[in-house]
Short mmCIF file of C-alpha atoms in Angstrom, two decimals:
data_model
loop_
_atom_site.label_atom_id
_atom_site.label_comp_id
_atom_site.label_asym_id
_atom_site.label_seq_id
_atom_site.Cartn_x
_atom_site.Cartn_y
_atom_site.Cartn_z
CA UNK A 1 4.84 10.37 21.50
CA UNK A 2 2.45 10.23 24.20
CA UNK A 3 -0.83 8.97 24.43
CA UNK A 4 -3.79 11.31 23.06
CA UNK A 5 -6.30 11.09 26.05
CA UNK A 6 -9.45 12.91 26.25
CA UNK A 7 -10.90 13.63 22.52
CA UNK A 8 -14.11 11.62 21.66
CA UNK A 9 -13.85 9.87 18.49
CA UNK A 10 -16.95 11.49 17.24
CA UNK A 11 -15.80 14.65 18.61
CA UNK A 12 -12.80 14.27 16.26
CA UNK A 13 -14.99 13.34 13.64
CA UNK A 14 -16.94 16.56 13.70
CA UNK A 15 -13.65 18.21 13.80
CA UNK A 16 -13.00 17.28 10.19
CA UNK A 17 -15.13 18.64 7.49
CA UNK A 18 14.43 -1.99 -16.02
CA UNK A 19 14.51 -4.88 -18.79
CA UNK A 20 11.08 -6.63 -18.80
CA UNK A 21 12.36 -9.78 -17.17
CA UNK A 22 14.44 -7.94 -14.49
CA UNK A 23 11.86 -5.70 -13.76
CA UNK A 24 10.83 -7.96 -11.24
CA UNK A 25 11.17 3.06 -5.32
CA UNK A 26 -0.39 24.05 14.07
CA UNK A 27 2.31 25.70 11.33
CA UNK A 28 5.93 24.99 11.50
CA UNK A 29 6.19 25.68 14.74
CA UNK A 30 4.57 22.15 15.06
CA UNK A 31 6.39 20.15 12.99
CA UNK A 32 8.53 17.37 15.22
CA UNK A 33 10.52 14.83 14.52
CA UNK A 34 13.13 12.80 16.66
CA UNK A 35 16.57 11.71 15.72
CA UNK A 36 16.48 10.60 12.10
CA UNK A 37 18.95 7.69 10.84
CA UNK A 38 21.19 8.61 7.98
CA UNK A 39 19.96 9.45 4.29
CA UNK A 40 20.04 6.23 1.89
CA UNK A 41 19.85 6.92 -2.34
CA UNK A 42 16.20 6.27 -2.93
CA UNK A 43 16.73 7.79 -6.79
CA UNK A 44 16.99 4.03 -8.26
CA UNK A 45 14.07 2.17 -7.96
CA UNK A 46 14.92 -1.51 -6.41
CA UNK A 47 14.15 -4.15 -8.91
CA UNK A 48 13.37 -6.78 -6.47
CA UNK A 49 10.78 -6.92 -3.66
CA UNK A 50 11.57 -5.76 0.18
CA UNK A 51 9.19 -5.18 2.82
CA UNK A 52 6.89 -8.39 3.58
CA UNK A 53 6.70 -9.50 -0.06
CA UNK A 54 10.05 -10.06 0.41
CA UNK A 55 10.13 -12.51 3.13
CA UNK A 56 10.51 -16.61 2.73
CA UNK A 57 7.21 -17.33 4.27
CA UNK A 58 4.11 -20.21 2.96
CA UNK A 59 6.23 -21.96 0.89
CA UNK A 60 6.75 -19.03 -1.16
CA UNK A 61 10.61 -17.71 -0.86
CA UNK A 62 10.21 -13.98 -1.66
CA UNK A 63 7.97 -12.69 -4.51
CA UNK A 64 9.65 -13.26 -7.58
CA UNK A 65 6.46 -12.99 -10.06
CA UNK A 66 6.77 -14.28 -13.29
CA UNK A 67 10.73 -14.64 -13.64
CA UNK A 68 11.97 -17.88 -15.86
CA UNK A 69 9.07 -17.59 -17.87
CA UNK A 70 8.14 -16.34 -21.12
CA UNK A 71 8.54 -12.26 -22.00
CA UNK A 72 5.43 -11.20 -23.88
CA UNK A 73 3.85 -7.77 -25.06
CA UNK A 74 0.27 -7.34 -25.05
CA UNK A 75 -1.70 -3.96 -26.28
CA UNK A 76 -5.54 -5.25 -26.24
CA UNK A 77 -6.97 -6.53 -23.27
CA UNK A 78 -8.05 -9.73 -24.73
CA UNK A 79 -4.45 -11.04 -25.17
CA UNK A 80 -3.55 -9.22 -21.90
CA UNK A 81 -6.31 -11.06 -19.74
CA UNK A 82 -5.82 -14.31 -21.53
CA UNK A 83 -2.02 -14.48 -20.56
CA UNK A 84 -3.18 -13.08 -17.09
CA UNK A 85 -5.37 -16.11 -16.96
CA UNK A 86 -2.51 -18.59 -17.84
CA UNK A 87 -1.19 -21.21 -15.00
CA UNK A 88 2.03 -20.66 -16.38
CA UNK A 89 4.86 -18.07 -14.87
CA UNK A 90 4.57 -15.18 -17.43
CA UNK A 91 6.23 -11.64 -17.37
CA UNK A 92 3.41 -9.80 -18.97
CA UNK A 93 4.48 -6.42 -20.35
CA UNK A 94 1.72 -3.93 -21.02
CA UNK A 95 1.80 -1.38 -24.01
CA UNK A 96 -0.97 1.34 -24.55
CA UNK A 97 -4.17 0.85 -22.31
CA UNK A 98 -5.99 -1.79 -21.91
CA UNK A 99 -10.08 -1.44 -21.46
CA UNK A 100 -11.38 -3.69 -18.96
CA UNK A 101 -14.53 -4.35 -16.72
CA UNK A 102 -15.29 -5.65 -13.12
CA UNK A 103 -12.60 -7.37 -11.72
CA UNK A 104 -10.45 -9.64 -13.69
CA UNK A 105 -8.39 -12.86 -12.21
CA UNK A 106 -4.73 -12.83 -12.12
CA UNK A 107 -3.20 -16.03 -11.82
CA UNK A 108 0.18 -17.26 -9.96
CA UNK A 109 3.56 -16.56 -10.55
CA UNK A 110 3.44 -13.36 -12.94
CA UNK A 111 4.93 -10.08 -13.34
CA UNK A 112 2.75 -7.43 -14.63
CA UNK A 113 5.02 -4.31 -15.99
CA UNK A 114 3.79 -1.46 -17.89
CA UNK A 115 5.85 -0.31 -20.81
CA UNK A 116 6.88 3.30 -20.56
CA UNK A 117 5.09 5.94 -19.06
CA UNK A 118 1.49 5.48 -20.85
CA UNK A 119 0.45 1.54 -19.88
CA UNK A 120 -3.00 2.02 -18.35
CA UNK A 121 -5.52 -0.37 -17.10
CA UNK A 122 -8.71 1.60 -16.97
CA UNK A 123 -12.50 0.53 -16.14
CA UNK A 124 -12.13 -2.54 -14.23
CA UNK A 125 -9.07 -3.72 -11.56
CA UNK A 126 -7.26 -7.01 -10.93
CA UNK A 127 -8.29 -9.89 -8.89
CA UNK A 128 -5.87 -11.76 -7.00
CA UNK A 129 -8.30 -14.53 -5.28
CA UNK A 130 -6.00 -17.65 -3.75
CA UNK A 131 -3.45 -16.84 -5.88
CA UNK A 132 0.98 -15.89 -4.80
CA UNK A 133 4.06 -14.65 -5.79
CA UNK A 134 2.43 -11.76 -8.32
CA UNK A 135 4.68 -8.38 -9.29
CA UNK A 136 2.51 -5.61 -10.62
CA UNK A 137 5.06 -2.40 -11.67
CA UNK A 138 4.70 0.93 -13.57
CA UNK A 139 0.93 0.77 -14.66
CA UNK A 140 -1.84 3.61 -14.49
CA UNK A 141 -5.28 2.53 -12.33
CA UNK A 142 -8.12 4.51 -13.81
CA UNK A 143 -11.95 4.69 -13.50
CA UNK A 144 -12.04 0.84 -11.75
CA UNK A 145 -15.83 -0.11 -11.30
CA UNK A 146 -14.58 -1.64 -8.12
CA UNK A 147 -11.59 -2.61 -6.46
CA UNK A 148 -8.74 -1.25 -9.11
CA UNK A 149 -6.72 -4.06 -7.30
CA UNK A 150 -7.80 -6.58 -4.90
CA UNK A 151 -5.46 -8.96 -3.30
CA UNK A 152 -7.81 -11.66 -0.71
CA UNK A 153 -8.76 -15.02 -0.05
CA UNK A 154 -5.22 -15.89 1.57
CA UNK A 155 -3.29 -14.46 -1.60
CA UNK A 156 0.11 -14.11 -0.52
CA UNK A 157 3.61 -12.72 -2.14
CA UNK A 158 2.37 -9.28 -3.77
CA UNK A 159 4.22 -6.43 -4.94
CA UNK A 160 2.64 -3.32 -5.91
CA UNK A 161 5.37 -0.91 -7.13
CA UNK A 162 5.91 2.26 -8.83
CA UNK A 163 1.62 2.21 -10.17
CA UNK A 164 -0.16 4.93 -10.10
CA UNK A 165 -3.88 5.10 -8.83
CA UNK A 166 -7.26 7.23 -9.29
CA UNK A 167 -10.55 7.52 -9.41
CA UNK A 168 -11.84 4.34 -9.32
CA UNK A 169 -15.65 3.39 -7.68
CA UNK A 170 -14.48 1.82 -4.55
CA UNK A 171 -11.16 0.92 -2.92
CA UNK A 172 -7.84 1.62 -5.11
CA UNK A 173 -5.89 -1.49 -3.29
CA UNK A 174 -8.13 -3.90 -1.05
CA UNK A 175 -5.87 -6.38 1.06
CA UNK A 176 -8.65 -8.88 2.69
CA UNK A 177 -9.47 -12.26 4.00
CA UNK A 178 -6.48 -13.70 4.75
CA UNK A 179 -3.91 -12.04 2.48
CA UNK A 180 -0.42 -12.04 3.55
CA UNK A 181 3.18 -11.01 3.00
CA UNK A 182 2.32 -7.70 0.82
CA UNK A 183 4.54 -4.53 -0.25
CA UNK A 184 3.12 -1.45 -1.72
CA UNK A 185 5.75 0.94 -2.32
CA UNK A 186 6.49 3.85 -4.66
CA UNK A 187 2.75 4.24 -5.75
CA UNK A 188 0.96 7.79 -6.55
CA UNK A 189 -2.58 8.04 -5.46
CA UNK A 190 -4.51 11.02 -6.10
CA UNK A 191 -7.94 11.78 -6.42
CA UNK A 192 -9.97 9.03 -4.58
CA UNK A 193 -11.39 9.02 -1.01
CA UNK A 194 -11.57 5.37 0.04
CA UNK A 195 -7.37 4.27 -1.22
CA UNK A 196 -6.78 1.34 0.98
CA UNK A 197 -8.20 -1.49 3.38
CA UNK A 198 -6.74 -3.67 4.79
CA UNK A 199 -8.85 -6.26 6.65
CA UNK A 200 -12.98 -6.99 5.53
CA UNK A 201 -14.72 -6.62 7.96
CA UNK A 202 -15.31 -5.97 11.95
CA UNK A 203 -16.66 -9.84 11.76
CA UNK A 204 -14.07 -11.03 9.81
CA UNK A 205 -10.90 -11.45 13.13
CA UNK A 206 -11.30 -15.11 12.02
CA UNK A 207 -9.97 -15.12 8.77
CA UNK A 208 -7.84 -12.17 9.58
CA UNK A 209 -6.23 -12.62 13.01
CA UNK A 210 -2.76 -13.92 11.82
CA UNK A 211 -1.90 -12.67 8.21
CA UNK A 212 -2.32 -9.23 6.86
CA UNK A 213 1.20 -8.62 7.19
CA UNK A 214 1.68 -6.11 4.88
CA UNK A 215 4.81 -2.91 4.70
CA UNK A 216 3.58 0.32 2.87
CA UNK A 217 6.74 2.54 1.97
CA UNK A 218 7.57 5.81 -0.11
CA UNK A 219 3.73 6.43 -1.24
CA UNK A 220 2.47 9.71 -2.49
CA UNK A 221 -1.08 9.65 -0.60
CA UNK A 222 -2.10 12.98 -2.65
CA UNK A 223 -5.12 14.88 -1.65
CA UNK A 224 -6.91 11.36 -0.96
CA UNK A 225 -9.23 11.37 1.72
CA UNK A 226 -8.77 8.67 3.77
CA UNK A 227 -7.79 4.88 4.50
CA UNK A 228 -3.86 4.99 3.68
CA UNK A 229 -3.94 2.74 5.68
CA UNK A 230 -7.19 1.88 7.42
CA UNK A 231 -6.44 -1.77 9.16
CA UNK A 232 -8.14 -4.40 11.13
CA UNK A 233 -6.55 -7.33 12.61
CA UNK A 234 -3.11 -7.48 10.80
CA UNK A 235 -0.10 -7.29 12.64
CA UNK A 236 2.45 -6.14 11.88
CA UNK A 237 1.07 -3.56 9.42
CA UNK A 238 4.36 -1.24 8.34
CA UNK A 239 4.10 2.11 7.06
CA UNK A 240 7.04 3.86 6.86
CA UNK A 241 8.71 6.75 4.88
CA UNK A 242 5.56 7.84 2.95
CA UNK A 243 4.50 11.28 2.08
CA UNK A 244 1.09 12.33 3.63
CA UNK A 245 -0.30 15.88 2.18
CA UNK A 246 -3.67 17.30 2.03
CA UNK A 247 -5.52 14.02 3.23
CA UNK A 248 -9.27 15.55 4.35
CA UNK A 249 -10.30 13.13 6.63
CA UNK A 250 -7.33 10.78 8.06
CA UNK A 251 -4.06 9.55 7.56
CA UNK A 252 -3.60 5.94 9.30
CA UNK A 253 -6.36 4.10 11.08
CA UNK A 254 -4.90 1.48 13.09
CA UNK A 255 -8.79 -0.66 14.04
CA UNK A 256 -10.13 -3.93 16.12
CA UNK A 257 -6.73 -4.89 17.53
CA UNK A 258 -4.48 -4.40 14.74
CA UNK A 259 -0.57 -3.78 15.41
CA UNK A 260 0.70 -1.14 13.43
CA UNK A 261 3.96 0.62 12.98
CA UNK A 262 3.82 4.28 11.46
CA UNK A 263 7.71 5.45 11.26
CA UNK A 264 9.98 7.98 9.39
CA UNK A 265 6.97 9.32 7.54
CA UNK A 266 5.89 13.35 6.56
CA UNK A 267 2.86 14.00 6.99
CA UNK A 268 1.28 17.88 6.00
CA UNK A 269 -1.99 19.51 6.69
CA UNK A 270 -3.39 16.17 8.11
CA UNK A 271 -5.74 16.92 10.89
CA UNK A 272 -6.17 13.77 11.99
CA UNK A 273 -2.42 11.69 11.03
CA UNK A 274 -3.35 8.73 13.25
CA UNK A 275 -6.24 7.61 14.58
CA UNK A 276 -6.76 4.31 17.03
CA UNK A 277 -10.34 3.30 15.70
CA UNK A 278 -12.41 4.53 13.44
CA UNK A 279 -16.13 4.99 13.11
CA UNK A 280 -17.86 2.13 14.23
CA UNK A 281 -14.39 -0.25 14.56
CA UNK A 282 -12.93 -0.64 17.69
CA UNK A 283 -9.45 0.51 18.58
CA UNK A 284 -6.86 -1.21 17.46
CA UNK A 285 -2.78 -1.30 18.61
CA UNK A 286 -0.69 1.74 16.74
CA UNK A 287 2.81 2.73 17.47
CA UNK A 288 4.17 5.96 16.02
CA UNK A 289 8.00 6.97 16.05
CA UNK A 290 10.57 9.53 14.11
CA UNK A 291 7.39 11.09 12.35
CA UNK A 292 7.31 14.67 10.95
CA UNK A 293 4.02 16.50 11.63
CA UNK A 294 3.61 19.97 9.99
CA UNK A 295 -0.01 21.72 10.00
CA UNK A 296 -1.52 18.99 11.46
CA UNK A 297 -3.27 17.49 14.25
CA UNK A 298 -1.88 15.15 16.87
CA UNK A 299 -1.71 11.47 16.51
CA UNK A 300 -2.81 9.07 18.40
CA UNK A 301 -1.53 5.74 19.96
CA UNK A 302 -2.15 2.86 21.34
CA UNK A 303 -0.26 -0.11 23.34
CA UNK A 304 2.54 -2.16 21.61
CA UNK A 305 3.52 -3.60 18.30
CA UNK A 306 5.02 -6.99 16.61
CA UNK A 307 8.62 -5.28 15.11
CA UNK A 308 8.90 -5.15 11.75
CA UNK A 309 12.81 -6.23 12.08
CA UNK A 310 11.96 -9.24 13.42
CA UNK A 311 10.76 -10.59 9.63
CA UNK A 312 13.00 -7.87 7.52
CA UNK A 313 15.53 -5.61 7.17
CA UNK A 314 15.09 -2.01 6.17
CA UNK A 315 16.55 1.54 6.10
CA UNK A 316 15.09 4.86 6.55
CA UNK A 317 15.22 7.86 4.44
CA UNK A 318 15.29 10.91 7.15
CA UNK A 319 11.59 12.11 7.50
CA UNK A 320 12.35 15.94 6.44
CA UNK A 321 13.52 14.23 2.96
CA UNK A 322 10.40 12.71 2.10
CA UNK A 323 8.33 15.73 0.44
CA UNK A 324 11.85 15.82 -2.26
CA UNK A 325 12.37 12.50 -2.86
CA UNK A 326 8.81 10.96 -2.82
CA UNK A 327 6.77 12.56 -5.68
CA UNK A 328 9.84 12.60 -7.81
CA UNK A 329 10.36 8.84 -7.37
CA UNK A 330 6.85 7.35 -7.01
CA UNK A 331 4.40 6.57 -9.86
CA UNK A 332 5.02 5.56 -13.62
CA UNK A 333 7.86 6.19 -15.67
CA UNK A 334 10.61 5.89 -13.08
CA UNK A 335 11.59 2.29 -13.38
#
């Protein structure tokens, strides 16, 4: 894909009005896509982490949560924020919903799994601040007064998988200050503007510059407005084989030197798929390849980008069978 030259960004702008302890997936005319690698079985849902949570990295060898510790059940938040709290490994299974404010600390070495289809956390999000090697699977984020989950402070070894997110007050997943070695894959988000950040601030390359490797794979970004992702500073950033539809304002913003790799993905009636900066952040490194565009504008790029393949291995699904397999395999209930 070539270089889009010659569109101010404010022009653009205006343009756009398991068992628990195992537990541990313009018009047609425009659409485009180049050679796509063979179809893999994305029906079963991988019950250990890929992407960069899978990587032996920090002192951390892939993200293995809570495994080798105690099983328990919780259905009222108390229990379930106490055992959250624990420095012990724990795999914490949720049943029912659990009512909870602000943002609430999750330690070390646990694997948070919803029960079913129904597990909900609604009201207030989880905190991961300094903390690694934390699974959170097949859980509803509702209503969060802030961040429904934040991962920062050099947090590293997080999986999000198979969750479903809405309508919470600010971000749905916030990957900040230092984070590191992060998969979200499989996840539903749906009505929310502002779904994910990854990097704090414009003033923040400090902290940044270095981590925020993070892989983003077979999401449902679902009528949500914007950020999916928006990045500054990480590299690489890896977004590949997710399903982009209705998305009002952007796709991916790639900001303030960030390398990012957008592959194998689908993305429909997305005027603006890719940007290189956004608003007032300045541009940042984006690389797009084996994309399929249909009612939507062009994307743009931007220099070169740190290979994914260099820290992991991974397959592609074929781009034209993202809209099938996606939204029947993402979310709760499919694990």
């Amino acid at each position: 894909m070539e270089h889009v030259t010659g569109i101010s960004r404010r022009g653009l702008l205006a343009g756009t009005a398991a068992s628990a302890a195992l537990l541990a997936a313009g018009g047609a005319d425009r659409a485009r896509a180049a050679a796509a690698p063979p179809v893999r079985p994305s029906a079963a849902a991988a019950q250990t982490a890929d992407g960069f949570a899978s990587v032996s990295a920090l002192g951390q060898n892939g993200t293995t949560g809570g495994a080798g510790g105690p099983v328990v059940t919780v259905t009222d938040a108390e229990t379930f924020l106490d055992y959250c709290d624990r420095n012990e490994p724990y795999v914490i299974q949720v049943s029912g919903t659990m009512r909870i404010s602000s943002k609430q600390g999750v330690r070390s070495n646990k694997t948070i799994v919803g029960l079913g289809s129904d597990a909900e956390i609604t009201g207030g999000g989880l905190d991961m601040y300094r903390r690694q090697n934390v699974i959170i699977r097949n859980l509803r984020f509702t209503g969060a007064e802030d961040d429904a989950i934040s991962i920062q402070q050099s947090s590293h070894h997080i999986w999000i998988d198979h969750c479903e997110f809405s309508t919470g007050a600010d971000g749905l997943i916030d990957i900040v200050r230092g984070a590191d070695y992060v998969t979200v894959s499989w996840n539903h988000f749906h009505d929310h503007s502002k779904t994910m950040l990854i990097g704090h601030s414009d003033a923040n390359g400090s902290q940044d510059r270095g981590a925020l490797r993070v892989s983003f794979h077979h999401n449902f970004f679902d009528g949500t407005a914007q950020r999916h992702p928006r990045v500054r500073f990480g590299e690489p950033v890896h977004v590949y084989n997710n399903y982009y539809r209705n998305n009002t304002l952007y796709g991916v913003a790639s900001t303030e030197d960030a390398g990012v790799l957008v592959e194998g993905n689908y993305f429909e009636n997305v005027a603006h798929p890719i940007y290189s900066g956004y608003d007032e952040s300045g541009p940042g490194r984006v690389v797009e390849r084996n994309n399929l565009y249909v009612d939507c504008g062009e994307p743009e790029t931007l220099g070169t980008v740190a290979e994914p393949r260099t820290y992991y291995a991974y397959t592609l699904d074929r781009p034209a069978d993202i809209p099938r397999i996606v939204p029947v395999g993402a979310g709760v209930g499919k694990i």
